[in-house]
mmCIF file of C-alpha atoms (C1' of nucleotides) in Angstrom:
data_model
loop_
_atom_site.group_PDB
_atom_site.id
_atom_site.type_symbol
_atom_site.label_atom_id
_atom_site.label_comp_id
_atom_site.label_asym_id
_atom_site.label_seq_id
_atom_site.Cartn_x
_atom_site.Cartn_y
_atom_site.Cartn_z
ATOM 1 C CA MET T 1 122.878 64.066 97.203
ATOM 2 C CA SER T 2 124.542 66.046 94.493
ATOM 3 C CA THR T 3 126.274 69.004 96.028
ATOM 4 C CA ALA T 4 127.760 69.833 92.625
ATOM 5 C CA ARG T 5 124.295 70.613 91.342
ATOM 6 C CA ASP T 6 123.591 72.748 94.367
ATOM 7 C CA GLN T 7 126.806 74.673 93.984
ATOM 8 C CA ILE T 8 126.037 75.448 90.369
ATOM 9 C CA LEU T 9 122.568 76.632 91.338
ATOM 10 C CA ASP T 10 123.826 78.769 94.208
ATOM 11 C CA THR T 11 126.441 80.381 92.017
ATOM 12 C CA MET T 12 123.867 81.085 89.333
ATOM 13 C CA CYS T 13 121.494 82.682 91.863
ATOM 14 C CA GLU T 14 124.247 85.000 92.983
ATOM 15 C CA LEU T 15 125.433 85.941 89.514
ATOM 16 C CA LEU T 16 121.922 86.576 88.209
ATOM 17 C CA GLU T 17 121.336 88.987 91.064
ATOM 18 C CA LEU T 18 124.676 90.737 90.623
ATOM 19 C CA GLN T 19 124.887 90.897 86.840
ATOM 20 C CA GLY T 20 121.675 89.743 85.237
ATOM 21 C CA TYR T 21 121.078 87.071 82.627
ATOM 22 C CA HIS T 22 122.972 88.131 79.532
ATOM 23 C CA ALA T 23 126.049 89.318 81.380
ATOM 24 C CA THR T 24 126.468 85.972 83.089
ATOM 25 C CA GLY T 25 128.352 83.430 81.010
ATOM 26 C CA LEU T 26 128.450 79.701 81.508
ATOM 27 C CA ASN T 27 132.225 79.812 81.746
ATOM 28 C CA GLN T 28 131.961 82.169 84.685
ATOM 29 C CA ILE T 29 129.462 79.885 86.379
ATOM 30 C CA ILE T 30 131.602 76.786 86.106
ATOM 31 C CA LYS T 31 134.677 78.722 87.152
ATOM 32 C CA GLU T 32 133.128 80.250 90.284
ATOM 33 C CA SER T 33 131.214 77.143 91.261
ATOM 34 C CA GLY T 34 134.241 74.928 90.744
ATOM 35 C CA SER T 35 132.202 72.512 88.676
ATOM 36 C CA PRO T 36 133.182 71.538 85.147
ATOM 37 C CA LYS T 37 131.057 72.292 82.147
ATOM 38 C CA GLY T 38 130.300 68.621 81.661
ATOM 39 C CA SER T 39 128.459 68.551 84.983
ATOM 40 C CA LEU T 40 126.487 71.644 84.109
ATOM 41 C CA TYR T 41 124.971 70.072 81.020
ATOM 42 C CA TYR T 42 124.561 66.770 82.807
ATOM 43 C CA TYR T 43 122.389 68.347 85.483
ATOM 44 C CA PHE T 44 120.754 70.953 83.254
ATOM 45 C CA PRO T 45 120.305 69.495 79.761
ATOM 46 C CA GLY T 46 118.269 72.558 78.830
ATOM 47 C CA GLY T 47 121.381 74.694 79.162
ATOM 48 C CA LYS T 48 121.481 78.236 80.399
ATOM 49 C CA GLU T 49 117.740 78.828 80.244
ATOM 50 C CA GLU T 50 116.873 75.763 82.311
ATOM 51 C CA LEU T 51 119.603 76.518 84.829
ATOM 52 C CA SER T 52 118.352 80.090 85.156
ATOM 53 C CA ALA T 53 114.760 78.983 85.631
ATOM 54 C CA GLU T 54 115.733 76.674 88.469
ATOM 55 C CA ALA T 55 117.963 79.303 90.044
ATOM 56 C CA LEU T 56 115.153 81.842 89.945
ATOM 57 C CA SER T 57 112.735 79.345 91.439
ATOM 58 C CA ARG T 58 115.129 78.614 94.275
ATOM 59 C CA VAL T 59 115.868 82.228 95.159
ATOM 60 C CA GLY T 60 112.182 83.022 94.807
ATOM 61 C CA LEU T 61 111.318 80.486 97.494
ATOM 62 C CA VAL T 62 114.064 81.690 99.814
ATOM 63 C CA VAL T 63 112.776 85.249 99.592
ATOM 64 C CA LEU T 64 109.181 84.112 99.984
ATOM 65 C CA ASN T 65 110.024 82.467 103.276
ATOM 66 C CA ARG T 66 111.937 85.542 104.355
ATOM 67 C CA ILE T 67 108.894 87.713 103.648
ATOM 68 C CA ARG T 68 106.526 85.450 105.583
ATOM 69 C CA GLN T 69 108.898 85.071 108.482
ATOM 70 C CA HIS T 70 109.619 88.767 108.767
ATOM 71 C CA LEU T 71 105.991 89.843 108.536
ATOM 72 C CA ASN T 72 105.080 87.410 111.302
ATOM 73 C CA THR T 73 107.481 88.926 113.806
ATOM 74 C CA ILE T 74 105.567 92.214 114.022
ATOM 75 C CA ASP T 75 101.866 92.483 114.707
ATOM 76 C CA SER T 76 100.985 95.767 113.030
ATOM 77 C CA PRO T 77 100.855 95.287 109.247
ATOM 78 C CA ALA T 78 102.066 98.828 108.626
ATOM 79 C CA GLN T 79 105.025 98.479 110.964
ATOM 80 C CA ALA T 80 105.837 94.988 109.736
ATOM 81 C CA VAL T 81 106.000 96.046 106.093
ATOM 82 C CA ARG T 82 107.870 99.205 106.993
ATOM 83 C CA ASP T 83 110.448 97.261 108.938
ATOM 84 C CA PHE T 84 110.807 94.712 106.178
ATOM 85 C CA ILE T 85 111.564 97.385 103.588
ATOM 86 C CA VAL T 86 114.024 99.142 105.878
ATOM 87 C CA ASN T 87 115.741 95.799 106.208
ATOM 88 C CA ILE T 88 116.062 95.487 102.439
ATOM 89 C CA ALA T 89 117.602 98.948 102.302
ATOM 90 C CA HIS T 90 120.239 97.895 104.805
ATOM 91 C CA ASN T 91 121.001 94.705 102.909
ATOM 92 C CA VAL T 92 121.390 96.575 99.636
ATOM 93 C CA GLU T 93 123.781 98.990 101.299
ATOM 94 C CA ALA T 94 125.669 96.168 102.988
ATOM 95 C CA SER T 95 126.344 94.556 99.613
ATOM 96 C CA GLY T 96 127.990 97.738 98.391
ATOM 97 C CA TYR T 97 124.882 98.358 96.281
ATOM 98 C CA ARG T 98 125.818 95.403 94.095
ATOM 99 C CA ALA T 99 123.046 93.049 95.178
ATOM 100 C CA GLY T 100 119.345 93.356 95.957
ATOM 101 C CA GLY T 101 116.385 92.441 93.816
ATOM 102 C CA PRO T 102 117.449 88.885 92.982
ATOM 103 C CA ILE T 103 115.061 88.554 90.068
ATOM 104 C CA THR T 104 114.530 92.190 89.050
ATOM 105 C CA THR T 105 117.167 92.384 86.345
ATOM 106 C CA VAL T 106 116.312 89.012 84.842
ATOM 107 C CA ALA T 107 112.610 89.846 84.859
ATOM 108 C CA MET T 108 113.201 92.903 82.702
ATOM 109 C CA GLU T 109 115.828 91.289 80.491
ATOM 110 C CA THR T 110 113.704 88.286 79.597
ATOM 111 C CA ALA T 111 110.190 89.763 79.730
ATOM 112 C CA SER T 112 109.969 89.753 75.955
ATOM 113 C CA SER T 113 112.618 87.248 74.938
ATOM 114 C CA SER T 114 112.022 84.086 76.979
ATOM 115 C CA ASP T 115 108.547 83.008 77.928
ATOM 116 C CA ARG T 116 109.875 80.343 80.227
ATOM 117 C CA LEU T 117 111.863 82.792 82.349
ATOM 118 C CA ARG T 118 109.147 85.429 82.178
ATOM 119 C CA LEU T 119 106.579 82.986 83.542
ATOM 120 C CA GLU T 120 108.988 81.878 86.241
ATOM 121 C CA CYS T 121 109.383 85.497 87.363
ATOM 122 C CA GLN T 122 105.660 86.094 87.143
ATOM 123 C CA GLY T 123 104.973 83.129 89.406
ATOM 124 C CA ILE T 124 107.508 84.315 91.950
ATOM 125 C CA TYR T 125 106.138 87.843 91.978
ATOM 126 C CA THR T 126 102.617 86.512 92.424
ATOM 127 C CA ARG T 127 103.633 84.443 95.439
ATOM 128 C CA TRP T 128 105.463 87.385 96.998
ATOM 129 C CA GLN T 129 102.433 89.577 96.446
ATOM 130 C CA ASP T 130 100.164 86.971 98.032
ATOM 131 C CA ALA T 131 102.419 86.846 101.066
ATOM 132 C CA PHE T 132 102.077 90.600 101.552
ATOM 133 C CA ALA T 133 98.347 90.451 100.870
ATOM 134 C CA ALA T 134 97.869 87.832 103.572
ATOM 135 C CA LYS T 135 99.311 90.254 106.104
ATOM 136 C CA LEU T 136 97.109 93.104 104.886
ATOM 137 C CA SER T 137 93.639 91.590 104.867
ATOM 138 C CA SER T 138 91.390 92.514 107.730
ATOM 139 C CA PRO T 139 87.679 92.953 108.397
ATOM 140 C CA ASP T 140 88.000 96.549 107.191
ATOM 141 C CA ALA T 141 90.085 95.700 104.140
ATOM 142 C CA PRO T 142 88.563 93.099 101.844
ATOM 143 C CA ASP T 143 90.885 90.667 100.089
ATOM 144 C CA GLU T 144 90.715 92.567 96.825
ATOM 145 C CA VAL T 145 91.932 95.785 98.400
ATOM 146 C CA ALA T 146 94.653 93.943 100.286
ATOM 147 C CA HIS T 147 95.845 92.213 97.125
ATOM 148 C CA ALA T 148 95.992 95.413 95.120
ATOM 149 C CA LEU T 149 97.840 97.180 97.908
ATOM 150 C CA ALA T 150 100.276 94.295 98.129
ATOM 151 C CA GLY T 151 101.004 94.760 94.433
ATOM 152 C CA VAL T 152 101.740 98.424 94.966
ATOM 153 C CA ILE T 153 104.084 97.581 97.831
ATOM 154 C CA LEU T 154 105.883 95.028 95.687
ATOM 155 C CA ALA T 155 106.231 97.507 92.831
ATOM 156 C CA ALA T 156 107.530 100.235 95.120
ATOM 157 C CA ILE T 157 110.085 97.854 96.605
ATOM 158 C CA GLU T 158 111.329 96.698 93.206
ATOM 159 C CA GLY T 159 111.575 100.254 91.958
ATOM 160 C CA GLY T 160 113.135 101.378 95.209
ATOM 161 C CA ILE T 161 115.869 98.789 94.816
ATOM 162 C CA ILE T 162 116.622 100.109 91.340
ATOM 163 C CA LEU T 163 116.901 103.679 92.610
ATOM 164 C CA CYS T 164 119.047 102.643 95.594
ATOM 165 C CA ARG T 165 121.500 100.689 93.486
ATOM 166 C CA THR T 166 121.649 103.423 90.857
ATOM 167 C CA SER T 167 122.162 106.270 93.329
ATOM 168 C CA ARG T 168 124.140 104.260 95.874
ATOM 169 C CA SER T 169 121.914 105.459 98.660
ATOM 170 C CA GLN T 170 119.455 103.857 101.045
ATOM 171 C CA LYS T 171 117.124 106.832 100.848
ATOM 172 C CA PRO T 172 114.774 105.736 98.066
ATOM 173 C CA LEU T 173 113.859 102.536 99.894
ATOM 174 C CA LEU T 174 113.615 104.305 103.256
ATOM 175 C CA ASN T 175 111.154 106.763 101.748
ATOM 176 C CA VAL T 176 109.258 103.862 100.222
ATOM 177 C CA ALA T 177 109.085 102.234 103.653
ATOM 178 C CA ASP T 178 107.500 105.312 105.212
ATOM 179 C CA ALA T 179 105.091 105.825 102.336
ATOM 180 C CA MET T 180 103.903 102.226 102.351
ATOM 181 C CA ALA T 181 103.255 102.396 106.089
ATOM 182 C CA ILE T 182 101.080 105.445 105.533
ATOM 183 C CA LEU T 183 99.272 103.749 102.685
ATOM 184 C CA ILE T 184 98.579 100.636 104.725
ATOM 185 C CA ASP T 185 97.096 102.628 107.568
ATOM 186 C CA GLN T 186 94.796 104.436 105.129
ATOM 187 C CA ARG T 187 93.456 101.282 103.509
ATOM 188 C CA ARG T 188 89.802 100.295 103.676
ATOM 189 C CA MET J 1 123.407 117.631 60.052
ATOM 190 C CA SER J 2 124.291 114.002 60.352
ATOM 191 C CA THR J 3 121.148 111.959 60.185
ATOM 192 C CA ALA J 4 123.270 108.799 60.279
ATOM 193 C CA ARG J 5 124.309 109.635 63.826
ATOM 194 C CA ASP J 6 120.719 110.289 64.777
ATOM 195 C CA GLN J 7 119.529 107.056 63.284
ATOM 196 C CA ILE J 8 122.114 105.089 65.223
ATOM 197 C CA LEU J 9 121.074 106.849 68.425
ATOM 198 C CA ASP J 10 117.375 106.328 67.826
ATOM 199 C CA THR J 11 117.890 102.652 67.100
ATOM 200 C CA MET J 12 119.994 102.258 70.228
ATOM 201 C CA CYS J 13 117.328 103.963 72.363
ATOM 202 C CA GLU J 14 114.737 101.545 71.078
ATOM 203 C CA LEU J 15 116.868 98.427 71.490
ATOM 204 C CA LEU J 16 118.002 99.348 74.993
ATOM 205 C CA GLU J 17 114.386 99.689 76.025
ATOM 206 C CA LEU J 18 113.311 96.446 74.365
ATOM 207 C CA GLN J 19 116.260 94.219 75.212
ATOM 208 C CA GLY J 20 118.613 95.936 77.604
ATOM 209 C CA TYR J 21 122.341 96.549 77.335
ATOM 210 C CA HIS J 22 123.990 93.163 77.124
ATOM 211 C CA ALA J 23 121.425 91.636 74.790
ATOM 212 C CA THR J 24 121.907 94.416 72.258
ATOM 213 C CA GLY J 25 124.817 93.838 69.910
ATOM 214 C CA LEU J 26 126.552 96.382 67.730
ATOM 215 C CA ASN J 27 125.817 94.229 64.706
ATOM 216 C CA GLN J 28 122.113 94.484 65.400
ATOM 217 C CA ILE J 29 122.356 98.243 65.807
ATOM 218 C CA ILE J 30 124.088 98.807 62.493
ATOM 219 C CA LYS J 31 121.755 96.378 60.760
ATOM 220 C CA GLU J 32 118.533 97.976 62.047
ATOM 221 C CA SER J 33 119.759 101.542 61.693
ATOM 222 C CA GLY J 34 121.062 100.908 58.199
ATOM 223 C CA SER J 35 124.376 102.518 59.082
ATOM 224 C CA PRO J 36 127.673 100.719 58.621
ATOM 225 C CA LYS J 37 129.955 99.856 61.469
ATOM 226 C CA GLY J 38 132.538 102.351 60.287
ATOM 227 C CA SER J 39 130.120 105.194 60.929
ATOM 228 C CA LEU J 40 129.298 103.900 64.372
ATOM 229 C CA TYR J 41 132.891 104.104 65.553
ATOM 230 C CA TYR J 42 133.399 107.372 63.694
ATOM 231 C CA TYR J 43 130.595 109.038 65.633
ATOM 232 C CA PHE J 44 131.114 107.148 68.875
ATOM 233 C CA PRO J 45 134.823 106.461 69.335
ATOM 234 C CA GLY J 46 134.099 105.217 72.841
ATOM 235 C CA GLY J 47 132.199 102.277 71.371
ATOM 236 C CA LYS J 48 129.156 100.666 72.868
ATOM 237 C CA GLU J 49 129.406 102.345 76.245
ATOM 238 C CA GLU J 50 129.607 105.849 74.822
ATOM 239 C CA LEU J 51 126.791 105.162 72.380
ATOM 240 C CA SER J 52 124.642 103.828 75.204
ATOM 241 C CA ALA J 53 125.349 106.820 77.411
ATOM 242 C CA GLU J 54 124.239 109.219 74.690
ATOM 243 C CA ALA J 55 121.185 107.131 73.892
ATOM 244 C CA LEU J 56 120.165 107.094 77.545
ATOM 245 C CA SER J 57 120.688 110.831 77.809
ATOM 246 C CA ARG J 58 118.501 111.407 74.781
ATOM 247 C CA VAL J 59 115.630 109.209 75.868
ATOM 248 C CA GLY J 60 115.924 110.640 79.371
ATOM 249 C CA LEU J 61 115.294 114.147 78.068
ATOM 250 C CA VAL J 62 112.383 113.036 75.914
ATOM 251 C CA VAL J 63 110.701 111.440 78.894
ATOM 252 C CA LEU J 64 111.493 114.418 81.122
ATOM 253 C CA ASN J 65 109.645 116.702 78.744
ATOM 254 C CA ARG J 66 106.766 114.258 78.578
ATOM 255 C CA ILE J 67 106.495 114.268 82.363
ATOM 256 C CA ARG J 68 106.509 118.065 82.611
ATOM 257 C CA GLN J 69 104.076 118.484 79.759
ATOM 258 C CA HIS J 70 101.650 115.924 81.066
ATOM 259 C CA LEU J 71 101.689 117.200 84.635
ATOM 260 C CA ASN J 72 100.945 120.709 83.404
ATOM 261 C CA THR J 73 97.734 119.720 81.648
ATOM 262 C CA ILE J 74 95.931 118.873 84.892
ATOM 263 C CA ASP J 75 95.703 121.169 87.867
ATOM 264 C CA SER J 76 95.292 118.750 90.734
ATOM 265 C CA PRO J 77 98.655 117.110 91.519
ATOM 266 C CA ALA J 78 96.994 113.860 92.568
ATOM 267 C CA GLN J 79 94.912 113.637 89.406
ATOM 268 C CA ALA J 80 97.803 114.708 87.190
ATOM 269 C CA VAL J 81 100.114 112.008 88.523
ATOM 270 C CA ARG J 82 97.361 109.441 88.457
ATOM 271 C CA ASP J 83 96.554 110.230 84.859
ATOM 272 C CA PHE J 84 100.209 110.144 83.894
ATOM 273 C CA ILE J 85 100.692 106.667 85.346
ATOM 274 C CA VAL J 86 97.506 105.368 83.706
ATOM 275 C CA ASN J 87 98.930 106.660 80.460
ATOM 276 C CA ILE J 88 102.124 104.672 80.958
ATOM 277 C CA ALA J 89 100.067 101.552 81.590
ATOM 278 C CA HIS J 90 98.293 102.042 78.274
ATOM 279 C CA ASN J 91 101.548 102.582 76.434
ATOM 280 C CA VAL J 92 103.089 99.457 77.902
ATOM 281 C CA GLU J 93 100.063 97.474 76.836
ATOM 282 C CA ALA J 94 100.063 99.045 73.385
ATOM 283 C CA SER J 95 103.631 97.870 72.815
ATOM 284 C CA GLY J 96 102.593 94.295 73.475
ATOM 285 C CA TYR J 97 104.342 94.571 76.844
ATOM 286 C CA ARG J 98 107.674 94.713 75.058
ATOM 287 C CA ALA J 99 108.507 98.353 75.787
ATOM 288 C CA GLY J 100 108.184 100.680 78.752
ATOM 289 C CA GLY J 101 110.814 101.819 81.197
ATOM 290 C CA PRO J 102 113.391 103.009 78.663
ATOM 291 C CA ILE J 103 116.241 103.023 81.157
ATOM 292 C CA THR J 104 115.053 100.505 83.762
ATOM 293 C CA THR J 105 116.797 97.450 82.399
ATOM 294 C CA VAL J 106 120.054 99.247 81.671
ATOM 295 C CA ALA J 107 120.038 100.842 85.114
ATOM 296 C CA MET J 108 119.956 97.449 86.789
ATOM 297 C CA GLU J 109 122.328 95.787 84.341
ATOM 298 C CA THR J 110 125.044 98.392 84.682
ATOM 299 C CA ALA J 111 124.536 99.547 88.281
ATOM 300 C CA SER J 112 127.628 97.678 89.392
ATOM 301 C CA SER J 113 129.560 97.196 86.176
ATOM 302 C CA SER J 114 129.791 100.605 84.478
ATOM 303 C CA ASP J 115 130.090 103.768 86.482
ATOM 304 C CA ARG J 116 129.565 105.891 83.424
ATOM 305 C CA LEU J 117 126.207 104.349 82.590
ATOM 306 C CA ARG J 118 125.185 104.164 86.224
ATOM 307 C CA LEU J 119 125.795 107.886 86.680
ATOM 308 C CA GLU J 120 123.934 108.636 83.470
ATOM 309 C CA CYS J 121 120.910 106.739 84.794
ATOM 310 C CA GLN J 122 121.229 108.373 88.190
ATOM 311 C CA GLY J 123 121.164 111.832 86.617
ATOM 312 C CA ILE J 124 118.110 110.985 84.561
ATOM 313 C CA TYR J 125 116.234 109.568 87.539
ATOM 314 C CA THR J 126 117.085 112.660 89.578
ATOM 315 C CA ARG J 127 115.693 114.973 86.919
ATOM 316 C CA TRP J 128 112.512 112.899 86.601
ATOM 317 C CA GLN J 129 112.115 112.964 90.358
ATOM 318 C CA ASP J 130 112.596 116.736 90.419
ATOM 319 C CA ALA J 131 109.915 117.147 87.792
ATOM 320 C CA PHE J 132 107.424 115.250 89.934
ATOM 321 C CA ALA J 133 108.537 117.113 93.043
ATOM 322 C CA ALA J 134 107.900 120.470 91.374
ATOM 323 C CA LYS J 135 104.282 119.474 90.872
ATOM 324 C CA LEU J 136 103.920 118.280 94.457
ATOM 325 C CA SER J 137 105.227 121.204 96.481
ATOM 326 C CA SER J 138 102.667 123.421 98.087
ATOM 327 C CA PRO J 139 102.357 125.634 101.169
ATOM 328 C CA ASP J 140 101.242 122.550 103.108
ATOM 329 C CA ALA J 141 103.943 120.290 101.724
ATOM 330 C CA PRO J 142 107.487 121.538 102.141
ATOM 331 C CA ASP J 143 109.996 120.818 99.412
ATOM 332 C CA GLU J 144 111.578 118.009 101.352
ATOM 333 C CA VAL J 145 108.314 116.132 101.693
ATOM 334 C CA ALA J 146 107.489 116.728 98.045
ATOM 335 C CA HIS J 147 110.877 115.450 96.944
ATOM 336 C CA ALA J 148 110.652 112.300 99.020
ATOM 337 C CA LEU J 149 107.153 111.629 97.767
ATOM 338 C CA ALA J 150 108.313 112.153 94.203
ATOM 339 C CA GLY J 151 110.961 109.486 94.770
ATOM 340 C CA VAL J 152 108.337 107.048 95.991
ATOM 341 C CA ILE J 153 106.201 107.760 92.933
ATOM 342 C CA LEU J 154 109.164 107.191 90.646
ATOM 343 C CA ALA J 155 110.016 103.924 92.390
ATOM 344 C CA ALA J 156 106.440 102.680 92.211
ATOM 345 C CA ILE J 157 106.277 103.514 88.513
ATOM 346 C CA GLU J 158 109.521 101.731 87.728
ATOM 347 C CA GLY J 159 108.474 98.692 89.716
ATOM 348 C CA GLY J 160 104.991 98.824 88.247
ATOM 349 C CA ILE J 161 106.448 98.668 84.758
ATOM 350 C CA ILE J 162 108.417 95.563 85.701
ATOM 351 C CA LEU J 163 105.307 93.850 87.056
ATOM 352 C CA CYS J 164 103.214 94.850 84.029
ATOM 353 C CA ARG J 165 105.741 93.559 81.530
ATOM 354 C CA THR J 166 106.269 90.366 83.500
ATOM 355 C CA SER J 167 102.576 89.607 83.991
ATOM 356 C CA ARG J 168 101.402 91.071 80.692
ATOM 357 C CA SER J 169 98.744 93.071 82.433
ATOM 358 C CA GLN J 170 98.037 96.750 83.003
ATOM 359 C CA LYS J 171 96.805 96.118 86.504
ATOM 360 C CA PRO J 172 99.972 96.667 88.527
ATOM 361 C CA LEU J 173 100.438 100.165 87.120
ATOM 362 C CA LEU J 174 96.745 100.981 87.429
ATOM 363 C CA ASN J 175 96.871 100.052 91.097
ATOM 364 C CA VAL J 176 100.010 102.144 91.480
ATOM 365 C CA ALA J 177 98.182 105.071 89.915
ATOM 366 C CA ASP J 178 95.354 104.877 92.434
ATOM 367 C CA ALA J 179 97.688 104.420 95.377
ATOM 368 C CA MET J 180 99.892 107.359 94.427
ATOM 369 C CA ALA J 181 96.845 109.613 94.108
ATOM 370 C CA ILE J 182 95.824 108.647 97.645
ATOM 371 C CA LEU J 183 99.344 109.219 98.908
ATOM 372 C CA ILE J 184 99.547 112.665 97.314
ATOM 373 C CA ASP J 185 96.278 113.764 98.862
ATOM 374 C CA GLN J 186 97.521 112.648 102.297
ATOM 375 C CA ARG J 187 100.808 114.514 102.100
ATOM 376 C CA ARG J 188 101.719 117.318 104.435
ATOM 377 C "C1'" DG O 1 133.084 110.622 56.060
ATOM 378 C "C1'" DT O 2 131.707 106.020 54.510
ATOM 379 C "C1'" DC O 3 132.206 101.343 54.071
ATOM 380 C "C1'" DT O 4 134.334 96.391 54.016
ATOM 381 C "C1'" DA O 5 137.066 93.026 55.738
ATOM 382 C "C1'" DT O 6 138.827 91.153 59.458
ATOM 383 C "C1'" DA O 7 141.125 90.413 64.150
ATOM 384 C "C1'" DC O 8 140.616 88.096 68.343
ATOM 385 C "C1'" DA O 9 138.177 86.920 72.513
ATOM 386 C "C1'" DC O 10 134.366 84.755 74.155
ATOM 387 C "C1'" DT O 11 129.590 82.723 73.830
ATOM 388 C "C1'" DG O 12 126.504 78.545 74.450
ATOM 389 C "C1'" DA O 13 126.661 74.000 73.338
ATOM 390 C "C1'" DT O 14 128.387 69.169 72.136
ATOM 391 C "C1'" DA O 15 131.275 64.868 71.696
ATOM 392 C "C1'" DG O 16 133.610 61.482 73.573
ATOM 393 C "C1'" DA O 17 137.459 59.786 76.644
ATOM 394 C "C1'" DC O 18 137.760 58.338 81.238
ATOM 395 C "C1'" DG E 1 129.108 61.074 86.690
ATOM 396 C "C1'" DT E 2 133.154 63.893 85.598
ATOM 397 C "C1'" DC E 3 136.083 66.253 82.766
ATOM 398 C "C1'" DT E 4 138.583 68.160 78.417
ATOM 399 C "C1'" DA E 5 138.727 69.525 73.835
ATOM 400 C "C1'" DT E 6 136.457 71.635 70.550
ATOM 401 C "C1'" DC E 7 132.533 73.320 67.538
ATOM 402 C "C1'" DA E 8 130.206 77.027 65.139
ATOM 403 C "C1'" DG E 9 128.635 81.404 65.951
ATOM 404 C "C1'" DT E 10 128.772 86.097 67.802
ATOM 405 C "C1'" DG E 11 130.761 89.790 70.568
ATOM 406 C "C1'" DT E 12 133.374 94.338 70.350
ATOM 407 C "C1'" DA E 13 136.732 96.655 68.142
ATOM 408 C "C1'" DT E 14 140.121 98.023 64.462
ATOM 409 C "C1'" DA E 15 142.651 98.754 59.947
ATOM 410 C "C1'" DG E 16 142.687 100.557 55.822
ATOM 411 C "C1'" DA E 17 140.592 101.189 51.009
ATOM 412 C "C1'" DC E 18 137.803 104.492 48.873
#
DNA sequence: GTCTATACACTGATAGAC
DNA sequence: GTCTATCAGTGTATAGAC
């Protein structure tokens, strides 16, 4: 199994989260991954765009599993979501406010310049939203309400990450965590 | 007064919103603004970073005034915020989902690479948040609660813009609008 | 103040030896 | 499959004529 390919992908995932799409050069990728440029184009003939799409897909799945796993550890939907967001806040802080929101930057950068990457991000966001929605449906809250609420939670998290990284503080996400818990308990 | 300087700034504001920081080249700026490169470095000796900082500052003030103005036209805080967010959704749609969130992309791109631009974005976000908070304080809601809630609203808007542009739909922001109205009415 | 020409590093991408 | 050398183009920034 090609570990070279995996290393390139892992490096790309990291750099996209840290710097975004346009700030990440292929030379940096091959340097940090230790793989030569020849291998990069051997494994990803589509170049930077194809490599980015696969990297996004990979990190999207990792996060999806993290969401599902975390939400399953706590029974109460409100407390589960709250705890999950608090956890993100801690991770963002732990990275020195350099990481967090692995697809956020790329989503904005490519929303109107690359349909391939935009659709990749859209698919990931949809799956994340569905994962939240699954935790929020109940006899009192029909699927449509749960899905809409899940979208609001996702938006607040993404925006909260932006504010945390910009202000170098956990507060925005912590406030989001509390607010979302309130919102979940009010749903019907 | 120098309209050349203004044209460069206006063009930069637009391009930063559409494409972000790293995707916007100085050559494109001078081409679209009609000003030569000599003028650019005459007015902005600090180069791209200084030009971007001033552009962000300008667009930040424009939006700040828009927030204040809009919130003043409706008495009920919940309805005012709701209406404001619905308005953003319409504007994002009207741009073909190419614009919206004039500092969002740059904030993420430069959060860990340029302290100058990061601090510029931080200041803008703080002022926007304060503007929302001013509308939300009341005898029942102390300033601290209002300020925290304003931060959540700001985060949900920023994230909602990302989801709208990525999915090419107004729905995420419309759901955010409804949710924020509920949240405001529940505050204490 | 305005503009052109250009310096020099770096970009994504390719060719071809091994 | 792996690697190097290199392409053509673009990036930011500067020098200097006018």
